[in-house]
Structures are given as structure tokens and as C-alpha cells.
PDB file of C-alpha atoms in Angstrom:
ATOM      1  CA  LEU A  16      10.657  -7.974  13.607  1.00 85.00           C
ATOM      2  CA  ALA A  17      10.390  -8.386  17.632  1.00 88.00           C
ATOM      3  CA  VAL A  18       6.777  -9.569  17.162  1.00 89.00           C
ATOM      4  CA  LEU A  19       7.479 -11.588  14.429  1.00 87.00           C
ATOM      5  CA  THR A  20      10.379 -13.007  16.322  1.00 86.00           C
ATOM      6  CA  ALA A  21       7.999 -13.469  19.541  1.00 92.00           C
ATOM      7  CA  PHE A  22       5.237 -15.203  17.589  1.00 93.00           C
ATOM      8  CA  GLU A  23       7.852 -17.264  15.525  1.00 91.00           C
ATOM      9  CA  LEU A  24       6.061 -15.899  12.371  1.00 90.00           C
ATOM     10  CA  VAL A  25       9.500 -16.016  10.539  1.00 88.00           C
ATOM     11  CA  PRO A  26      10.164 -16.288   7.716  1.00 93.00           C
ATOM     12  CA  ALA A  27       7.195 -14.450   6.577  1.00 93.00           C
ATOM     13  CA  VAL A  28       5.500 -13.562   3.226  1.00 96.00           C
ATOM     14  CA  PHE A  29       4.753  -9.576   3.280  1.00 96.00           C
ATOM     15  CA  VAL A  30       2.299  -7.816   1.439  1.00 97.00           C
ATOM     16  CA  GLY A  31       3.824  -4.439   1.188  1.00 97.00           C
ATOM     17  CA  THR A  32       0.866  -1.359  -0.009  1.00 97.00           C
ATOM     18  CA  SER A  33       2.662   1.984  -0.686  1.00 95.00           C
ATOM     19  CA  ARG A  34       4.990   2.599   2.014  1.00 93.00           C
ATOM     20  CA  GLY A  35       4.543  -0.980   3.692  1.00 95.00           C
ATOM     21  CA  GLY A  36       6.520  -2.037   0.304  1.00 97.00           C
ATOM     22  CA  LEU A  37       9.387   0.419   0.936  1.00 96.00           C
ATOM     23  CA  LEU A  38       9.543  -1.161   4.665  1.00 95.00           C
ATOM     24  CA  THR A  39       9.741  -4.494   3.504  1.00 97.00           C
ATOM     25  CA  MET A  40      12.749  -3.667   0.682  1.00 97.00           C
ATOM     26  CA  ARG A  41      14.125  -1.780   3.565  1.00 96.00           C
ATOM     27  CA  LEU A  42      13.913  -4.972   5.529  1.00 96.00           C
ATOM     28  CA  ALA A  43      15.570  -7.132   3.346  1.00 96.00           C
ATOM     29  CA  THR A  44      18.490  -5.359   3.584  1.00 96.00           C
ATOM     30  CA  GLU A  45      18.473  -5.604   7.495  1.00 94.00           C
ATOM     31  CA  ARG A  46      17.085  -8.920   7.954  1.00 93.00           C
ATOM     32  CA  PRO A  47      16.406 -10.668   4.801  1.00 93.00           C
ATOM     33  CA  SER A  48      16.347 -14.033   6.682  1.00 92.00           C
ATOM     34  CA  ALA A  49      12.578 -12.879   7.995  1.00 93.00           C
ATOM     35  CA  ILE A  50      11.495 -12.903   4.443  1.00 95.00           C
ATOM     36  CA  ALA A  51       9.904 -15.779   2.617  1.00 95.00           C
ATOM     37  CA  GLY A  52       8.566 -13.846  -0.321  1.00 97.00           C
ATOM     38  CA  VAL A  53       7.411 -10.205  -0.838  1.00 98.00           C
ATOM     39  CA  ILE A  54       4.357  -8.624  -3.248  1.00 98.00           C
ATOM     40  CA  LEU A  55       5.079  -5.124  -3.855  1.00 98.00           C
ATOM     41  CA  ASN A  56       1.498  -3.565  -4.011  1.00 98.00           C
ATOM     42  CA  ASP A  57       1.854  -0.482  -6.430  1.00 98.00           C
ATOM     43  CA  ILE A  58       5.184   0.313  -4.879  1.00 98.00           C
ATOM     44  CA  GLY A  59       8.832  -0.310  -6.585  1.00 98.00           C
ATOM     45  CA  PRO A  60      12.155   1.162  -6.264  1.00 98.00           C
ATOM     46  CA  VAL A  61      10.902   4.205  -8.260  1.00 98.00           C
ATOM     47  CA  ILE A  62       8.490   6.318  -7.058  1.00 96.00           C
ATOM     48  CA  GLU A  63       6.395   8.820  -9.210  1.00 96.00           C
ATOM     49  CA  LEU A  64       7.005  12.521  -7.515  1.00 94.00           C
ATOM     50  CA  LYS A  65       3.636  13.157  -9.173  1.00 94.00           C
ATOM     51  CA  GLY A  66       1.948  10.520  -7.156  1.00 95.00           C
ATOM     52  CA  LEU A  67       3.637  11.557  -3.796  1.00 93.00           C
ATOM     53  CA  LEU A  68       2.775  14.923  -4.062  1.00 93.00           C
ATOM     54  CA  ARG A  69      -0.864  14.011  -4.701  1.00 94.00           C
ATOM     55  CA  ILE A  70      -0.946  11.809  -1.554  1.00 93.00           C
ATOM     56  CA  LYS A  71       0.904  14.740   0.339  1.00 91.00           C
ATOM     57  CA  SER A  72      -1.913  17.108  -0.729  1.00 90.00           C
ATOM     58  CA  TYR A  73      -4.641  15.504   1.321  1.00 89.00           C
ATOM     59  CA  VAL A  74      -2.787  13.297   3.749  1.00 88.00           C
ATOM     60  CA  GLY A  75      -3.146  14.443   7.620  1.00 83.00           C
ATOM     61  CA  ARG A  76      -6.245  16.752   5.922  1.00 84.00           C
ATOM     62  CA  LEU A  77      -8.928  14.653   5.586  1.00 85.00           C
ATOM     63  CA  PRO A  78     -12.364  15.629   7.129  1.00 86.00           C
ATOM     64  CA  GLN A  79     -13.824  13.980   9.813  1.00 87.00           C
ATOM     65  CA  PRO A  80     -16.738  12.306   8.643  1.00 94.00           C
ATOM     66  CA  GLN A  81     -19.563  10.935  10.922  1.00 93.00           C
ATOM     67  CA  ASN A  82     -20.354   7.992   9.147  1.00 95.00           C
ATOM     68  CA  PHE A  83     -19.349   5.691   6.582  1.00 96.00           C
ATOM     69  CA  GLU A  84     -21.304   6.870   3.910  1.00 97.00           C
ATOM     70  CA  GLU A  85     -19.925  10.698   4.388  1.00 96.00           C
ATOM     71  CA  ALA A  86     -16.255   8.704   4.408  1.00 97.00           C
ATOM     72  CA  ALA A  87     -17.456   6.930   0.979  1.00 98.00           C
ATOM     73  CA  GLN A  88     -18.061  10.459  -0.411  1.00 97.00           C
ATOM     74  CA  VAL A  89     -14.694  11.788   0.948  1.00 96.00           C
ATOM     75  CA  LEU A  90     -12.863   8.923  -0.872  1.00 97.00           C
ATOM     76  CA  ARG A  91     -14.945   8.903  -3.994  1.00 97.00           C
ATOM     77  CA  ARG A  92     -13.899  12.898  -4.511  1.00 96.00           C
ATOM     78  CA  LEU A  93     -10.507  12.241  -3.808  1.00 95.00           C
ATOM     79  CA  PHE A  94     -10.023   8.899  -5.742  1.00 96.00           C
ATOM     80  CA  GLY A  95     -12.854   8.735  -8.521  1.00 97.00           C
ATOM     81  CA  THR A  96     -10.356   9.349 -11.194  1.00 96.00           C
ATOM     82  CA  GLN A  97      -8.005   6.559 -10.150  1.00 97.00           C
ATOM     83  CA  PHE A  98     -10.828   4.243  -9.305  1.00 98.00           C
ATOM     84  CA  PRO A  99     -13.568   4.998 -11.899  1.00 97.00           C
ATOM     85  CA  LYS A 100     -15.138   1.879 -11.708  1.00 97.00           C
ATOM     86  CA  LEU A 101     -16.081   1.748  -8.152  1.00 97.00           C
ATOM     87  CA  THR A 102     -19.484   1.239  -7.529  1.00 97.00           C
ATOM     88  CA  ALA A 103     -21.193   2.896  -4.289  1.00 97.00           C
ATOM     89  CA  ASP A 104     -21.159  -0.153  -2.345  1.00 97.00           C
ATOM     90  CA  ASP A 105     -17.683  -0.324  -3.323  1.00 97.00           C
ATOM     91  CA  TRP A 106     -16.828   3.092  -2.034  1.00 97.00           C
ATOM     92  CA  VAL A 107     -18.490   2.094   1.275  1.00 97.00           C
ATOM     93  CA  ALA A 108     -16.249  -0.958   1.587  1.00 96.00           C
ATOM     94  CA  PHE A 109     -13.094   1.004   0.986  1.00 96.00           C
ATOM     95  CA  ALA A 110     -14.712   3.870   3.607  1.00 97.00           C
ATOM     96  CA  ARG A 111     -14.603   1.037   6.062  1.00 96.00           C
ATOM     97  CA  ARG A 112     -11.134  -0.048   5.541  1.00 94.00           C
ATOM     98  CA  SER A 113     -10.114   3.616   5.484  1.00 93.00           C
ATOM     99  CA  PHE A 114     -11.992   4.714   8.491  1.00 94.00           C
ATOM    100  CA  GLU A 115     -12.285   3.637  11.646  1.00 93.00           C
ATOM    101  CA  GLU A 116     -14.698   4.899  14.674  1.00 89.00           C
ATOM    102  CA  ARG A 117     -13.056   6.651  17.854  1.00 76.00           C
ATOM    103  CA  PRO A 118     -14.496   9.020  20.145  1.00 63.00           C
ATOM    104  CA  SER A 119     -13.207  12.560  19.080  1.00 52.00           C
ATOM    105  CA  PHE A 120     -13.664  15.733  20.835  1.00 51.00           C
ATOM    106  CA  PRO A 121     -12.669  18.578  18.558  1.00 51.00           C
ATOM    107  CA  ALA A 122     -13.354  21.901  19.951  1.00 47.00           C
ATOM    108  CA  SER A 123     -16.760  22.589  17.769  1.00 46.00           C
ATOM    109  CA  SER A 124     -18.408  20.007  19.472  1.00 47.00           C
ATOM    110  CA  ARG A 125     -19.571  18.802  22.571  1.00 45.00           C
ATOM    111  CA  ALA A 126     -17.307  16.382  24.540  1.00 43.00           C
ATOM    112  CA  GLY A 127     -18.483  12.537  23.994  1.00 47.00           C
ATOM    113  CA  SER A 128     -19.666  13.279  20.266  1.00 53.00           C
ATOM    114  CA  ARG A 129     -17.941  10.532  17.725  1.00 65.00           C
ATOM    115  CA  GLY A 130     -17.041  10.397  14.014  1.00 82.00           C
ATOM    116  CA  LEU A 131     -14.666   8.272  12.059  1.00 93.00           C
ATOM    117  CA  VAL A 132     -11.060   9.020  11.888  1.00 89.00           C
ATOM    118  CA  ALA A 133      -8.421   7.881   8.860  1.00 89.00           C
ATOM    119  CA  SER A 134      -7.103   4.636   9.934  1.00 89.00           C
ATOM    120  CA  TYR A 135      -3.244   5.234   9.058  1.00 83.00           C
ATOM    121  CA  ASP A 136      -0.698   6.503  11.641  1.00 81.00           C
ATOM    122  CA  PRO A 137      -0.718  10.651  11.425  1.00 76.00           C
ATOM    123  CA  ASN A 138       3.075  10.523  11.790  1.00 80.00           C
ATOM    124  CA  ILE A 139       2.982   9.195   8.302  1.00 84.00           C
ATOM    125  CA  THR A 140       2.525  13.175   7.756  1.00 83.00           C
ATOM    126  CA  LYS A 141       6.248  13.653   8.980  1.00 83.00           C
ATOM    127  CA  ALA A 142       7.662  11.424   6.108  1.00 80.00           C
ATOM    128  CA  LEU A 143       5.889  13.045   3.774  1.00 85.00           C
ATOM    129  CA  ASP A 144       6.830  16.409   4.916  1.00 83.00           C
ATOM    130  CA  GLY A 145      10.391  16.020   3.389  1.00 81.00           C
ATOM    131  CA  ILE A 146       9.157  15.886  -0.542  1.00 85.00           C
ATOM    132  CA  ASP A 147      10.169  18.607  -2.438  1.00 83.00           C
ATOM    133  CA  ALA A 148       8.464  19.207  -5.522  1.00 82.00           C
ATOM    134  CA  GLN A 149      11.954  20.364  -7.010  1.00 84.00           C
ATOM    135  CA  ALA A 150      13.564  17.498  -6.039  1.00 82.00           C
ATOM    136  CA  PRO A 151      13.067  13.641  -7.421  1.00 82.00           C
ATOM    137  CA  VAL A 152      13.410  11.284  -5.279  1.00 87.00           C
ATOM    138  CA  PRO A 153      15.888   9.137  -4.882  1.00 93.00           C
ATOM    139  CA  PRO A 154      15.699   5.582  -6.387  1.00 96.00           C
ATOM    140  CA  LEU A 155      15.797   2.329  -4.159  1.00 97.00           C
ATOM    141  CA  TRP A 156      17.168   0.148  -6.642  1.00 98.00           C
ATOM    142  CA  HIS A 157      19.829  -1.242  -3.739  1.00 97.00           C
ATOM    143  CA  GLN A 158      16.644  -2.314  -1.587  1.00 97.00           C
ATOM    144  CA  PHE A 159      15.056  -3.962  -4.507  1.00 98.00           C
ATOM    145  CA  ASP A 160      18.132  -6.055  -5.250  1.00 98.00           C
ATOM    146  CA  ALA A 161      18.729  -7.186  -1.604  1.00 97.00           C
ATOM    147  CA  LEU A 162      15.485  -9.360  -2.552  1.00 97.00           C
ATOM    148  CA  ALA A 163      17.254 -11.263  -5.158  1.00 94.00           C
ATOM    149  CA  LYS A 164      17.208 -14.450  -2.932  1.00 92.00           C
ATOM    150  CA  ARG A 165      13.408 -14.081  -2.446  1.00 95.00           C
ATOM    151  CA  PRO A 166      10.442 -14.583  -4.637  1.00 97.00           C
ATOM    152  CA  VAL A 167       8.650 -11.299  -5.306  1.00 98.00           C
ATOM    153  CA  MET A 168       5.364 -10.307  -7.312  1.00 98.00           C
ATOM    154  CA  VAL A 169       4.467  -6.589  -8.214  1.00 98.00           C
ATOM    155  CA  ILE A 170       1.067  -5.933  -8.312  1.00 98.00           C
ATOM    156  CA  ARG A 171       0.331  -2.272 -10.431  1.00 98.00           C
ATOM    157  CA  GLY A 172      -2.886  -0.060 -11.219  1.00 98.00           C
ATOM    158  CA  THR A 173      -3.225   0.566 -14.359  1.00 98.00           C
ATOM    159  CA  ASN A 174      -4.303   4.256 -13.156  1.00 98.00           C
ATOM    160  CA  SER A 175      -1.044   4.503 -10.813  1.00 98.00           C
ATOM    161  CA  ASP A 176       0.519   7.867 -10.201  1.00 97.00           C
ATOM    162  CA  VAL A 177       2.985   6.101  -8.138  1.00 98.00           C
ATOM    163  CA  LEU A 178       4.554   3.003  -9.537  1.00 98.00           C
ATOM    164  CA  SER A 179       4.892   3.396 -13.874  1.00 98.00           C
ATOM    165  CA  ALA A 180       4.718   0.891 -16.118  1.00 98.00           C
ATOM    166  CA  ALA A 181       8.487   1.722 -16.924  1.00 98.00           C
ATOM    167  CA  CYS A 182       9.514   1.025 -13.577  1.00 98.00           C
ATOM    168  CA  VAL A 183       8.053  -2.487 -13.562  1.00 98.00           C
ATOM    169  CA  ALA A 184       9.727  -2.947 -16.817  1.00 98.00           C
ATOM    170  CA  ALA A 185      12.976  -2.067 -15.322  1.00 98.00           C
ATOM    171  CA  MET A 186      12.389  -4.652 -12.227  1.00 98.00           C
ATOM    172  CA  ALA A 187      11.513  -7.200 -14.617  1.00 98.00           C
ATOM    173  CA  ALA A 188      15.119  -6.598 -16.453  1.00 98.00           C
ATOM    174  CA  ARG A 189      16.571  -7.101 -13.482  1.00 97.00           C
ATOM    175  CA  ARG A 190      14.848  -9.866 -12.124  1.00 96.00           C
ATOM    176  CA  PRO A 191      13.644 -12.343 -14.870  1.00 95.00           C
ATOM    177  CA  ASP A 192      11.687 -14.438 -12.466  1.00 96.00           C
ATOM    178  CA  LEU A 193       9.678 -11.160 -11.323  1.00 98.00           C
ATOM    179  CA  GLU A 194       5.937 -12.021 -11.235  1.00 98.00           C
ATOM    180  CA  SER A 195       3.646  -9.269 -12.271  1.00 98.00           C
ATOM    181  CA  LEU A 196      -0.174  -8.389 -12.160  1.00 98.00           C
ATOM    182  CA  GLU A 197      -1.994  -5.296 -13.696  1.00 98.00           C
ATOM    183  CA  VAL A 198      -5.322  -4.404 -12.146  1.00 98.00           C
ATOM    184  CA  PRO A 199      -7.001  -2.479 -14.405  1.00 98.00           C
ATOM    185  CA  ASP A 200      -9.465   0.749 -13.657  1.00 97.00           C
ATOM    186  CA  GLN A 201      -7.656   0.928 -10.323  1.00 98.00           C
ATOM    187  CA  GLY A 202      -5.035   3.371  -9.050  1.00 98.00           C
ATOM    188  CA  HIS A 203      -2.990   3.780  -6.225  1.00 97.00           C
ATOM    189  CA  ALA A 204      -3.119   1.183  -4.302  1.00 97.00           C
ATOM    190  CA  PRO A 205      -4.990  -1.389  -5.733  1.00 98.00           C
ATOM    191  CA  LEU A 206      -7.418  -2.496  -3.358  1.00 96.00           C
ATOM    192  CA  LEU A 207      -6.409  -6.286  -3.392  1.00 97.00           C
ATOM    193  CA  SER A 208     -10.370  -7.404  -3.204  1.00 94.00           C
ATOM    194  CA  GLU A 209     -11.224  -9.106  -6.403  1.00 95.00           C
ATOM    195  CA  ASP A 210     -11.332 -12.706  -6.234  1.00 97.00           C
ATOM    196  CA  ASP A 211      -8.896 -13.093  -9.422  1.00 97.00           C
ATOM    197  CA  VAL A 212      -6.462 -10.951  -7.395  1.00 98.00           C
ATOM    198  CA  ILE A 213      -6.983 -12.683  -4.547  1.00 98.00           C
ATOM    199  CA  GLY A 214      -6.313 -16.103  -6.303  1.00 98.00           C
ATOM    200  CA  ARG A 215      -2.785 -14.852  -7.923  1.00 98.00           C
ATOM    201  CA  ILE A 216      -2.059 -13.964  -4.427  1.00 98.00           C
ATOM    202  CA  SER A 217      -2.974 -17.116  -2.530  1.00 97.00           C
ATOM    203  CA  THR A 218      -0.944 -18.992  -5.570  1.00 97.00           C
ATOM    204  CA  PHE A 219       2.095 -16.791  -5.167  1.00 98.00           C
ATOM    205  CA  VAL A 220       2.158 -17.373  -1.361  1.00 97.00           C
ATOM    206  CA  ALA A 221       1.408 -20.907  -1.759  1.00 96.00           C
ATOM    207  CA  ARG A 222       4.907 -21.028  -3.659  1.00 95.00           C
ATOM    208  CA  CYS A 223       7.317 -19.100  -1.598  1.00 95.00           C
ATOM    209  CA  GLU A 224       5.588 -21.716   1.009  1.00 91.00           C
ATOM    210  CA  THR A 225       6.552 -24.936  -0.862  1.00 89.00           C
ATOM    211  CA  GLY A 226      10.016 -22.985  -1.548  1.00 82.00           C
ATOM    212  CA  LEU A 227      10.442 -22.953   2.222  1.00 79.00           C
ATOM    213  CA  ARG A 228       9.727 -26.870   2.692  1.00 75.00           C
ATOM    214  CA  ASN A 229      12.232 -27.833  -0.311  1.00 71.00           C
ATOM    215  CA  LEU A 230      15.348 -26.013   1.478  1.00 62.00           C
TER     216      LEU A 230
END
């Protein structure tokens, strides 16, 4: 929020993927004036426990590949069933979005060797530590309802185990103006790299901008 304010970027349209969508819904309860519109990418007020446990099983435990081809193989082993139509080039592109080059000094190698590390904040493992396989995740309808006066679009991968079709239907029941999009043959979370998906996002953002100008 401090950065957005300093650069005069509010109100803004937020694209929140997974945890980013949770943070965006929370933002709506704390600073709704910062939001011009929201795109929730494969996340909603009800989070499927099965998907969270799957994410918990690998976050913070990924091997350190030496190049993007190795990283693509790691991702394919993890997500191949959720993204069955990706080509070899798609997996490498996926790897370039998921890993970055940094100097690394593991005890088993000589100082100065380089490899790839996952590009997400490793502290996210702390948030996942509290997930209990025996306890359902509390729903976030209060946070979702805080977006009542803002345009909302939800994107779901048809293979998602985090956002269910039933949750999207419940969201639409509370928000008849909800815009929704299902991405075929993708799971959690859709890559947002296809031309038609980018086109739908662009159209939604333009609508949000038009709404701002008409205020």
C-alpha cells in the first residue's frame, strides 16, 4: 500500500493469483478505496483442503535445478496431471516464470556455483505450516463481500483442486455481475498466457478504467 500510494497507482486493478487473491480480498476489508477492480485467479472464499495439502507437500521442498530444462522437468513431475496439454516449450516457459538464477553456496558444492531457486518467497511455508488435514479452512465470504462495490472477475482452471466449480457458482449467486472464465486443461493456477485469456483480462481492465472515469 505504501508503494502504491507513493507512485500514485491507486486505485488499481489487482490480479491476484492464489495467495495474491487472498491478500486482495483482505485489502478490500482494509482499504477498499485502493481497488478499482479485482481478478481472482483460481482462488475464492472457499479453499479446497485437498489442494492446499498438495501445495504444502512441495512448497519449500523443491530441488534446486541447474538450468531451466531441469526446472521444467521438476514442474512437469509436479503438475503434469493438472496441465496435461503443455508442450516441452510450455514447460520451459513455465520454469522461467517459476525459477530465477541466483548465486548459491550449498554445502555439497564449491563456493561460487550457480543454480536456480524458486522465485516465490520461501516464508510462504510458514503460512502453510498451520494447515491441518483434519480441519477445514475457514471460508472468507466476509472478505469477498467487501468487494461488493468493485468489479470482480474470477478465473478457474478446469482441473483445479483449490477452487471448485461449486465455489464459483456460490460467488456468482452473491454477485450476479460476477464475470467468470474457465481455462480448459489447466489446474492451479491458470498460467494467463493464452491470447484469449489475455484478451478477456484486457477487456475487464478496460471496463474497470471506464468505470473510474465515469465516477
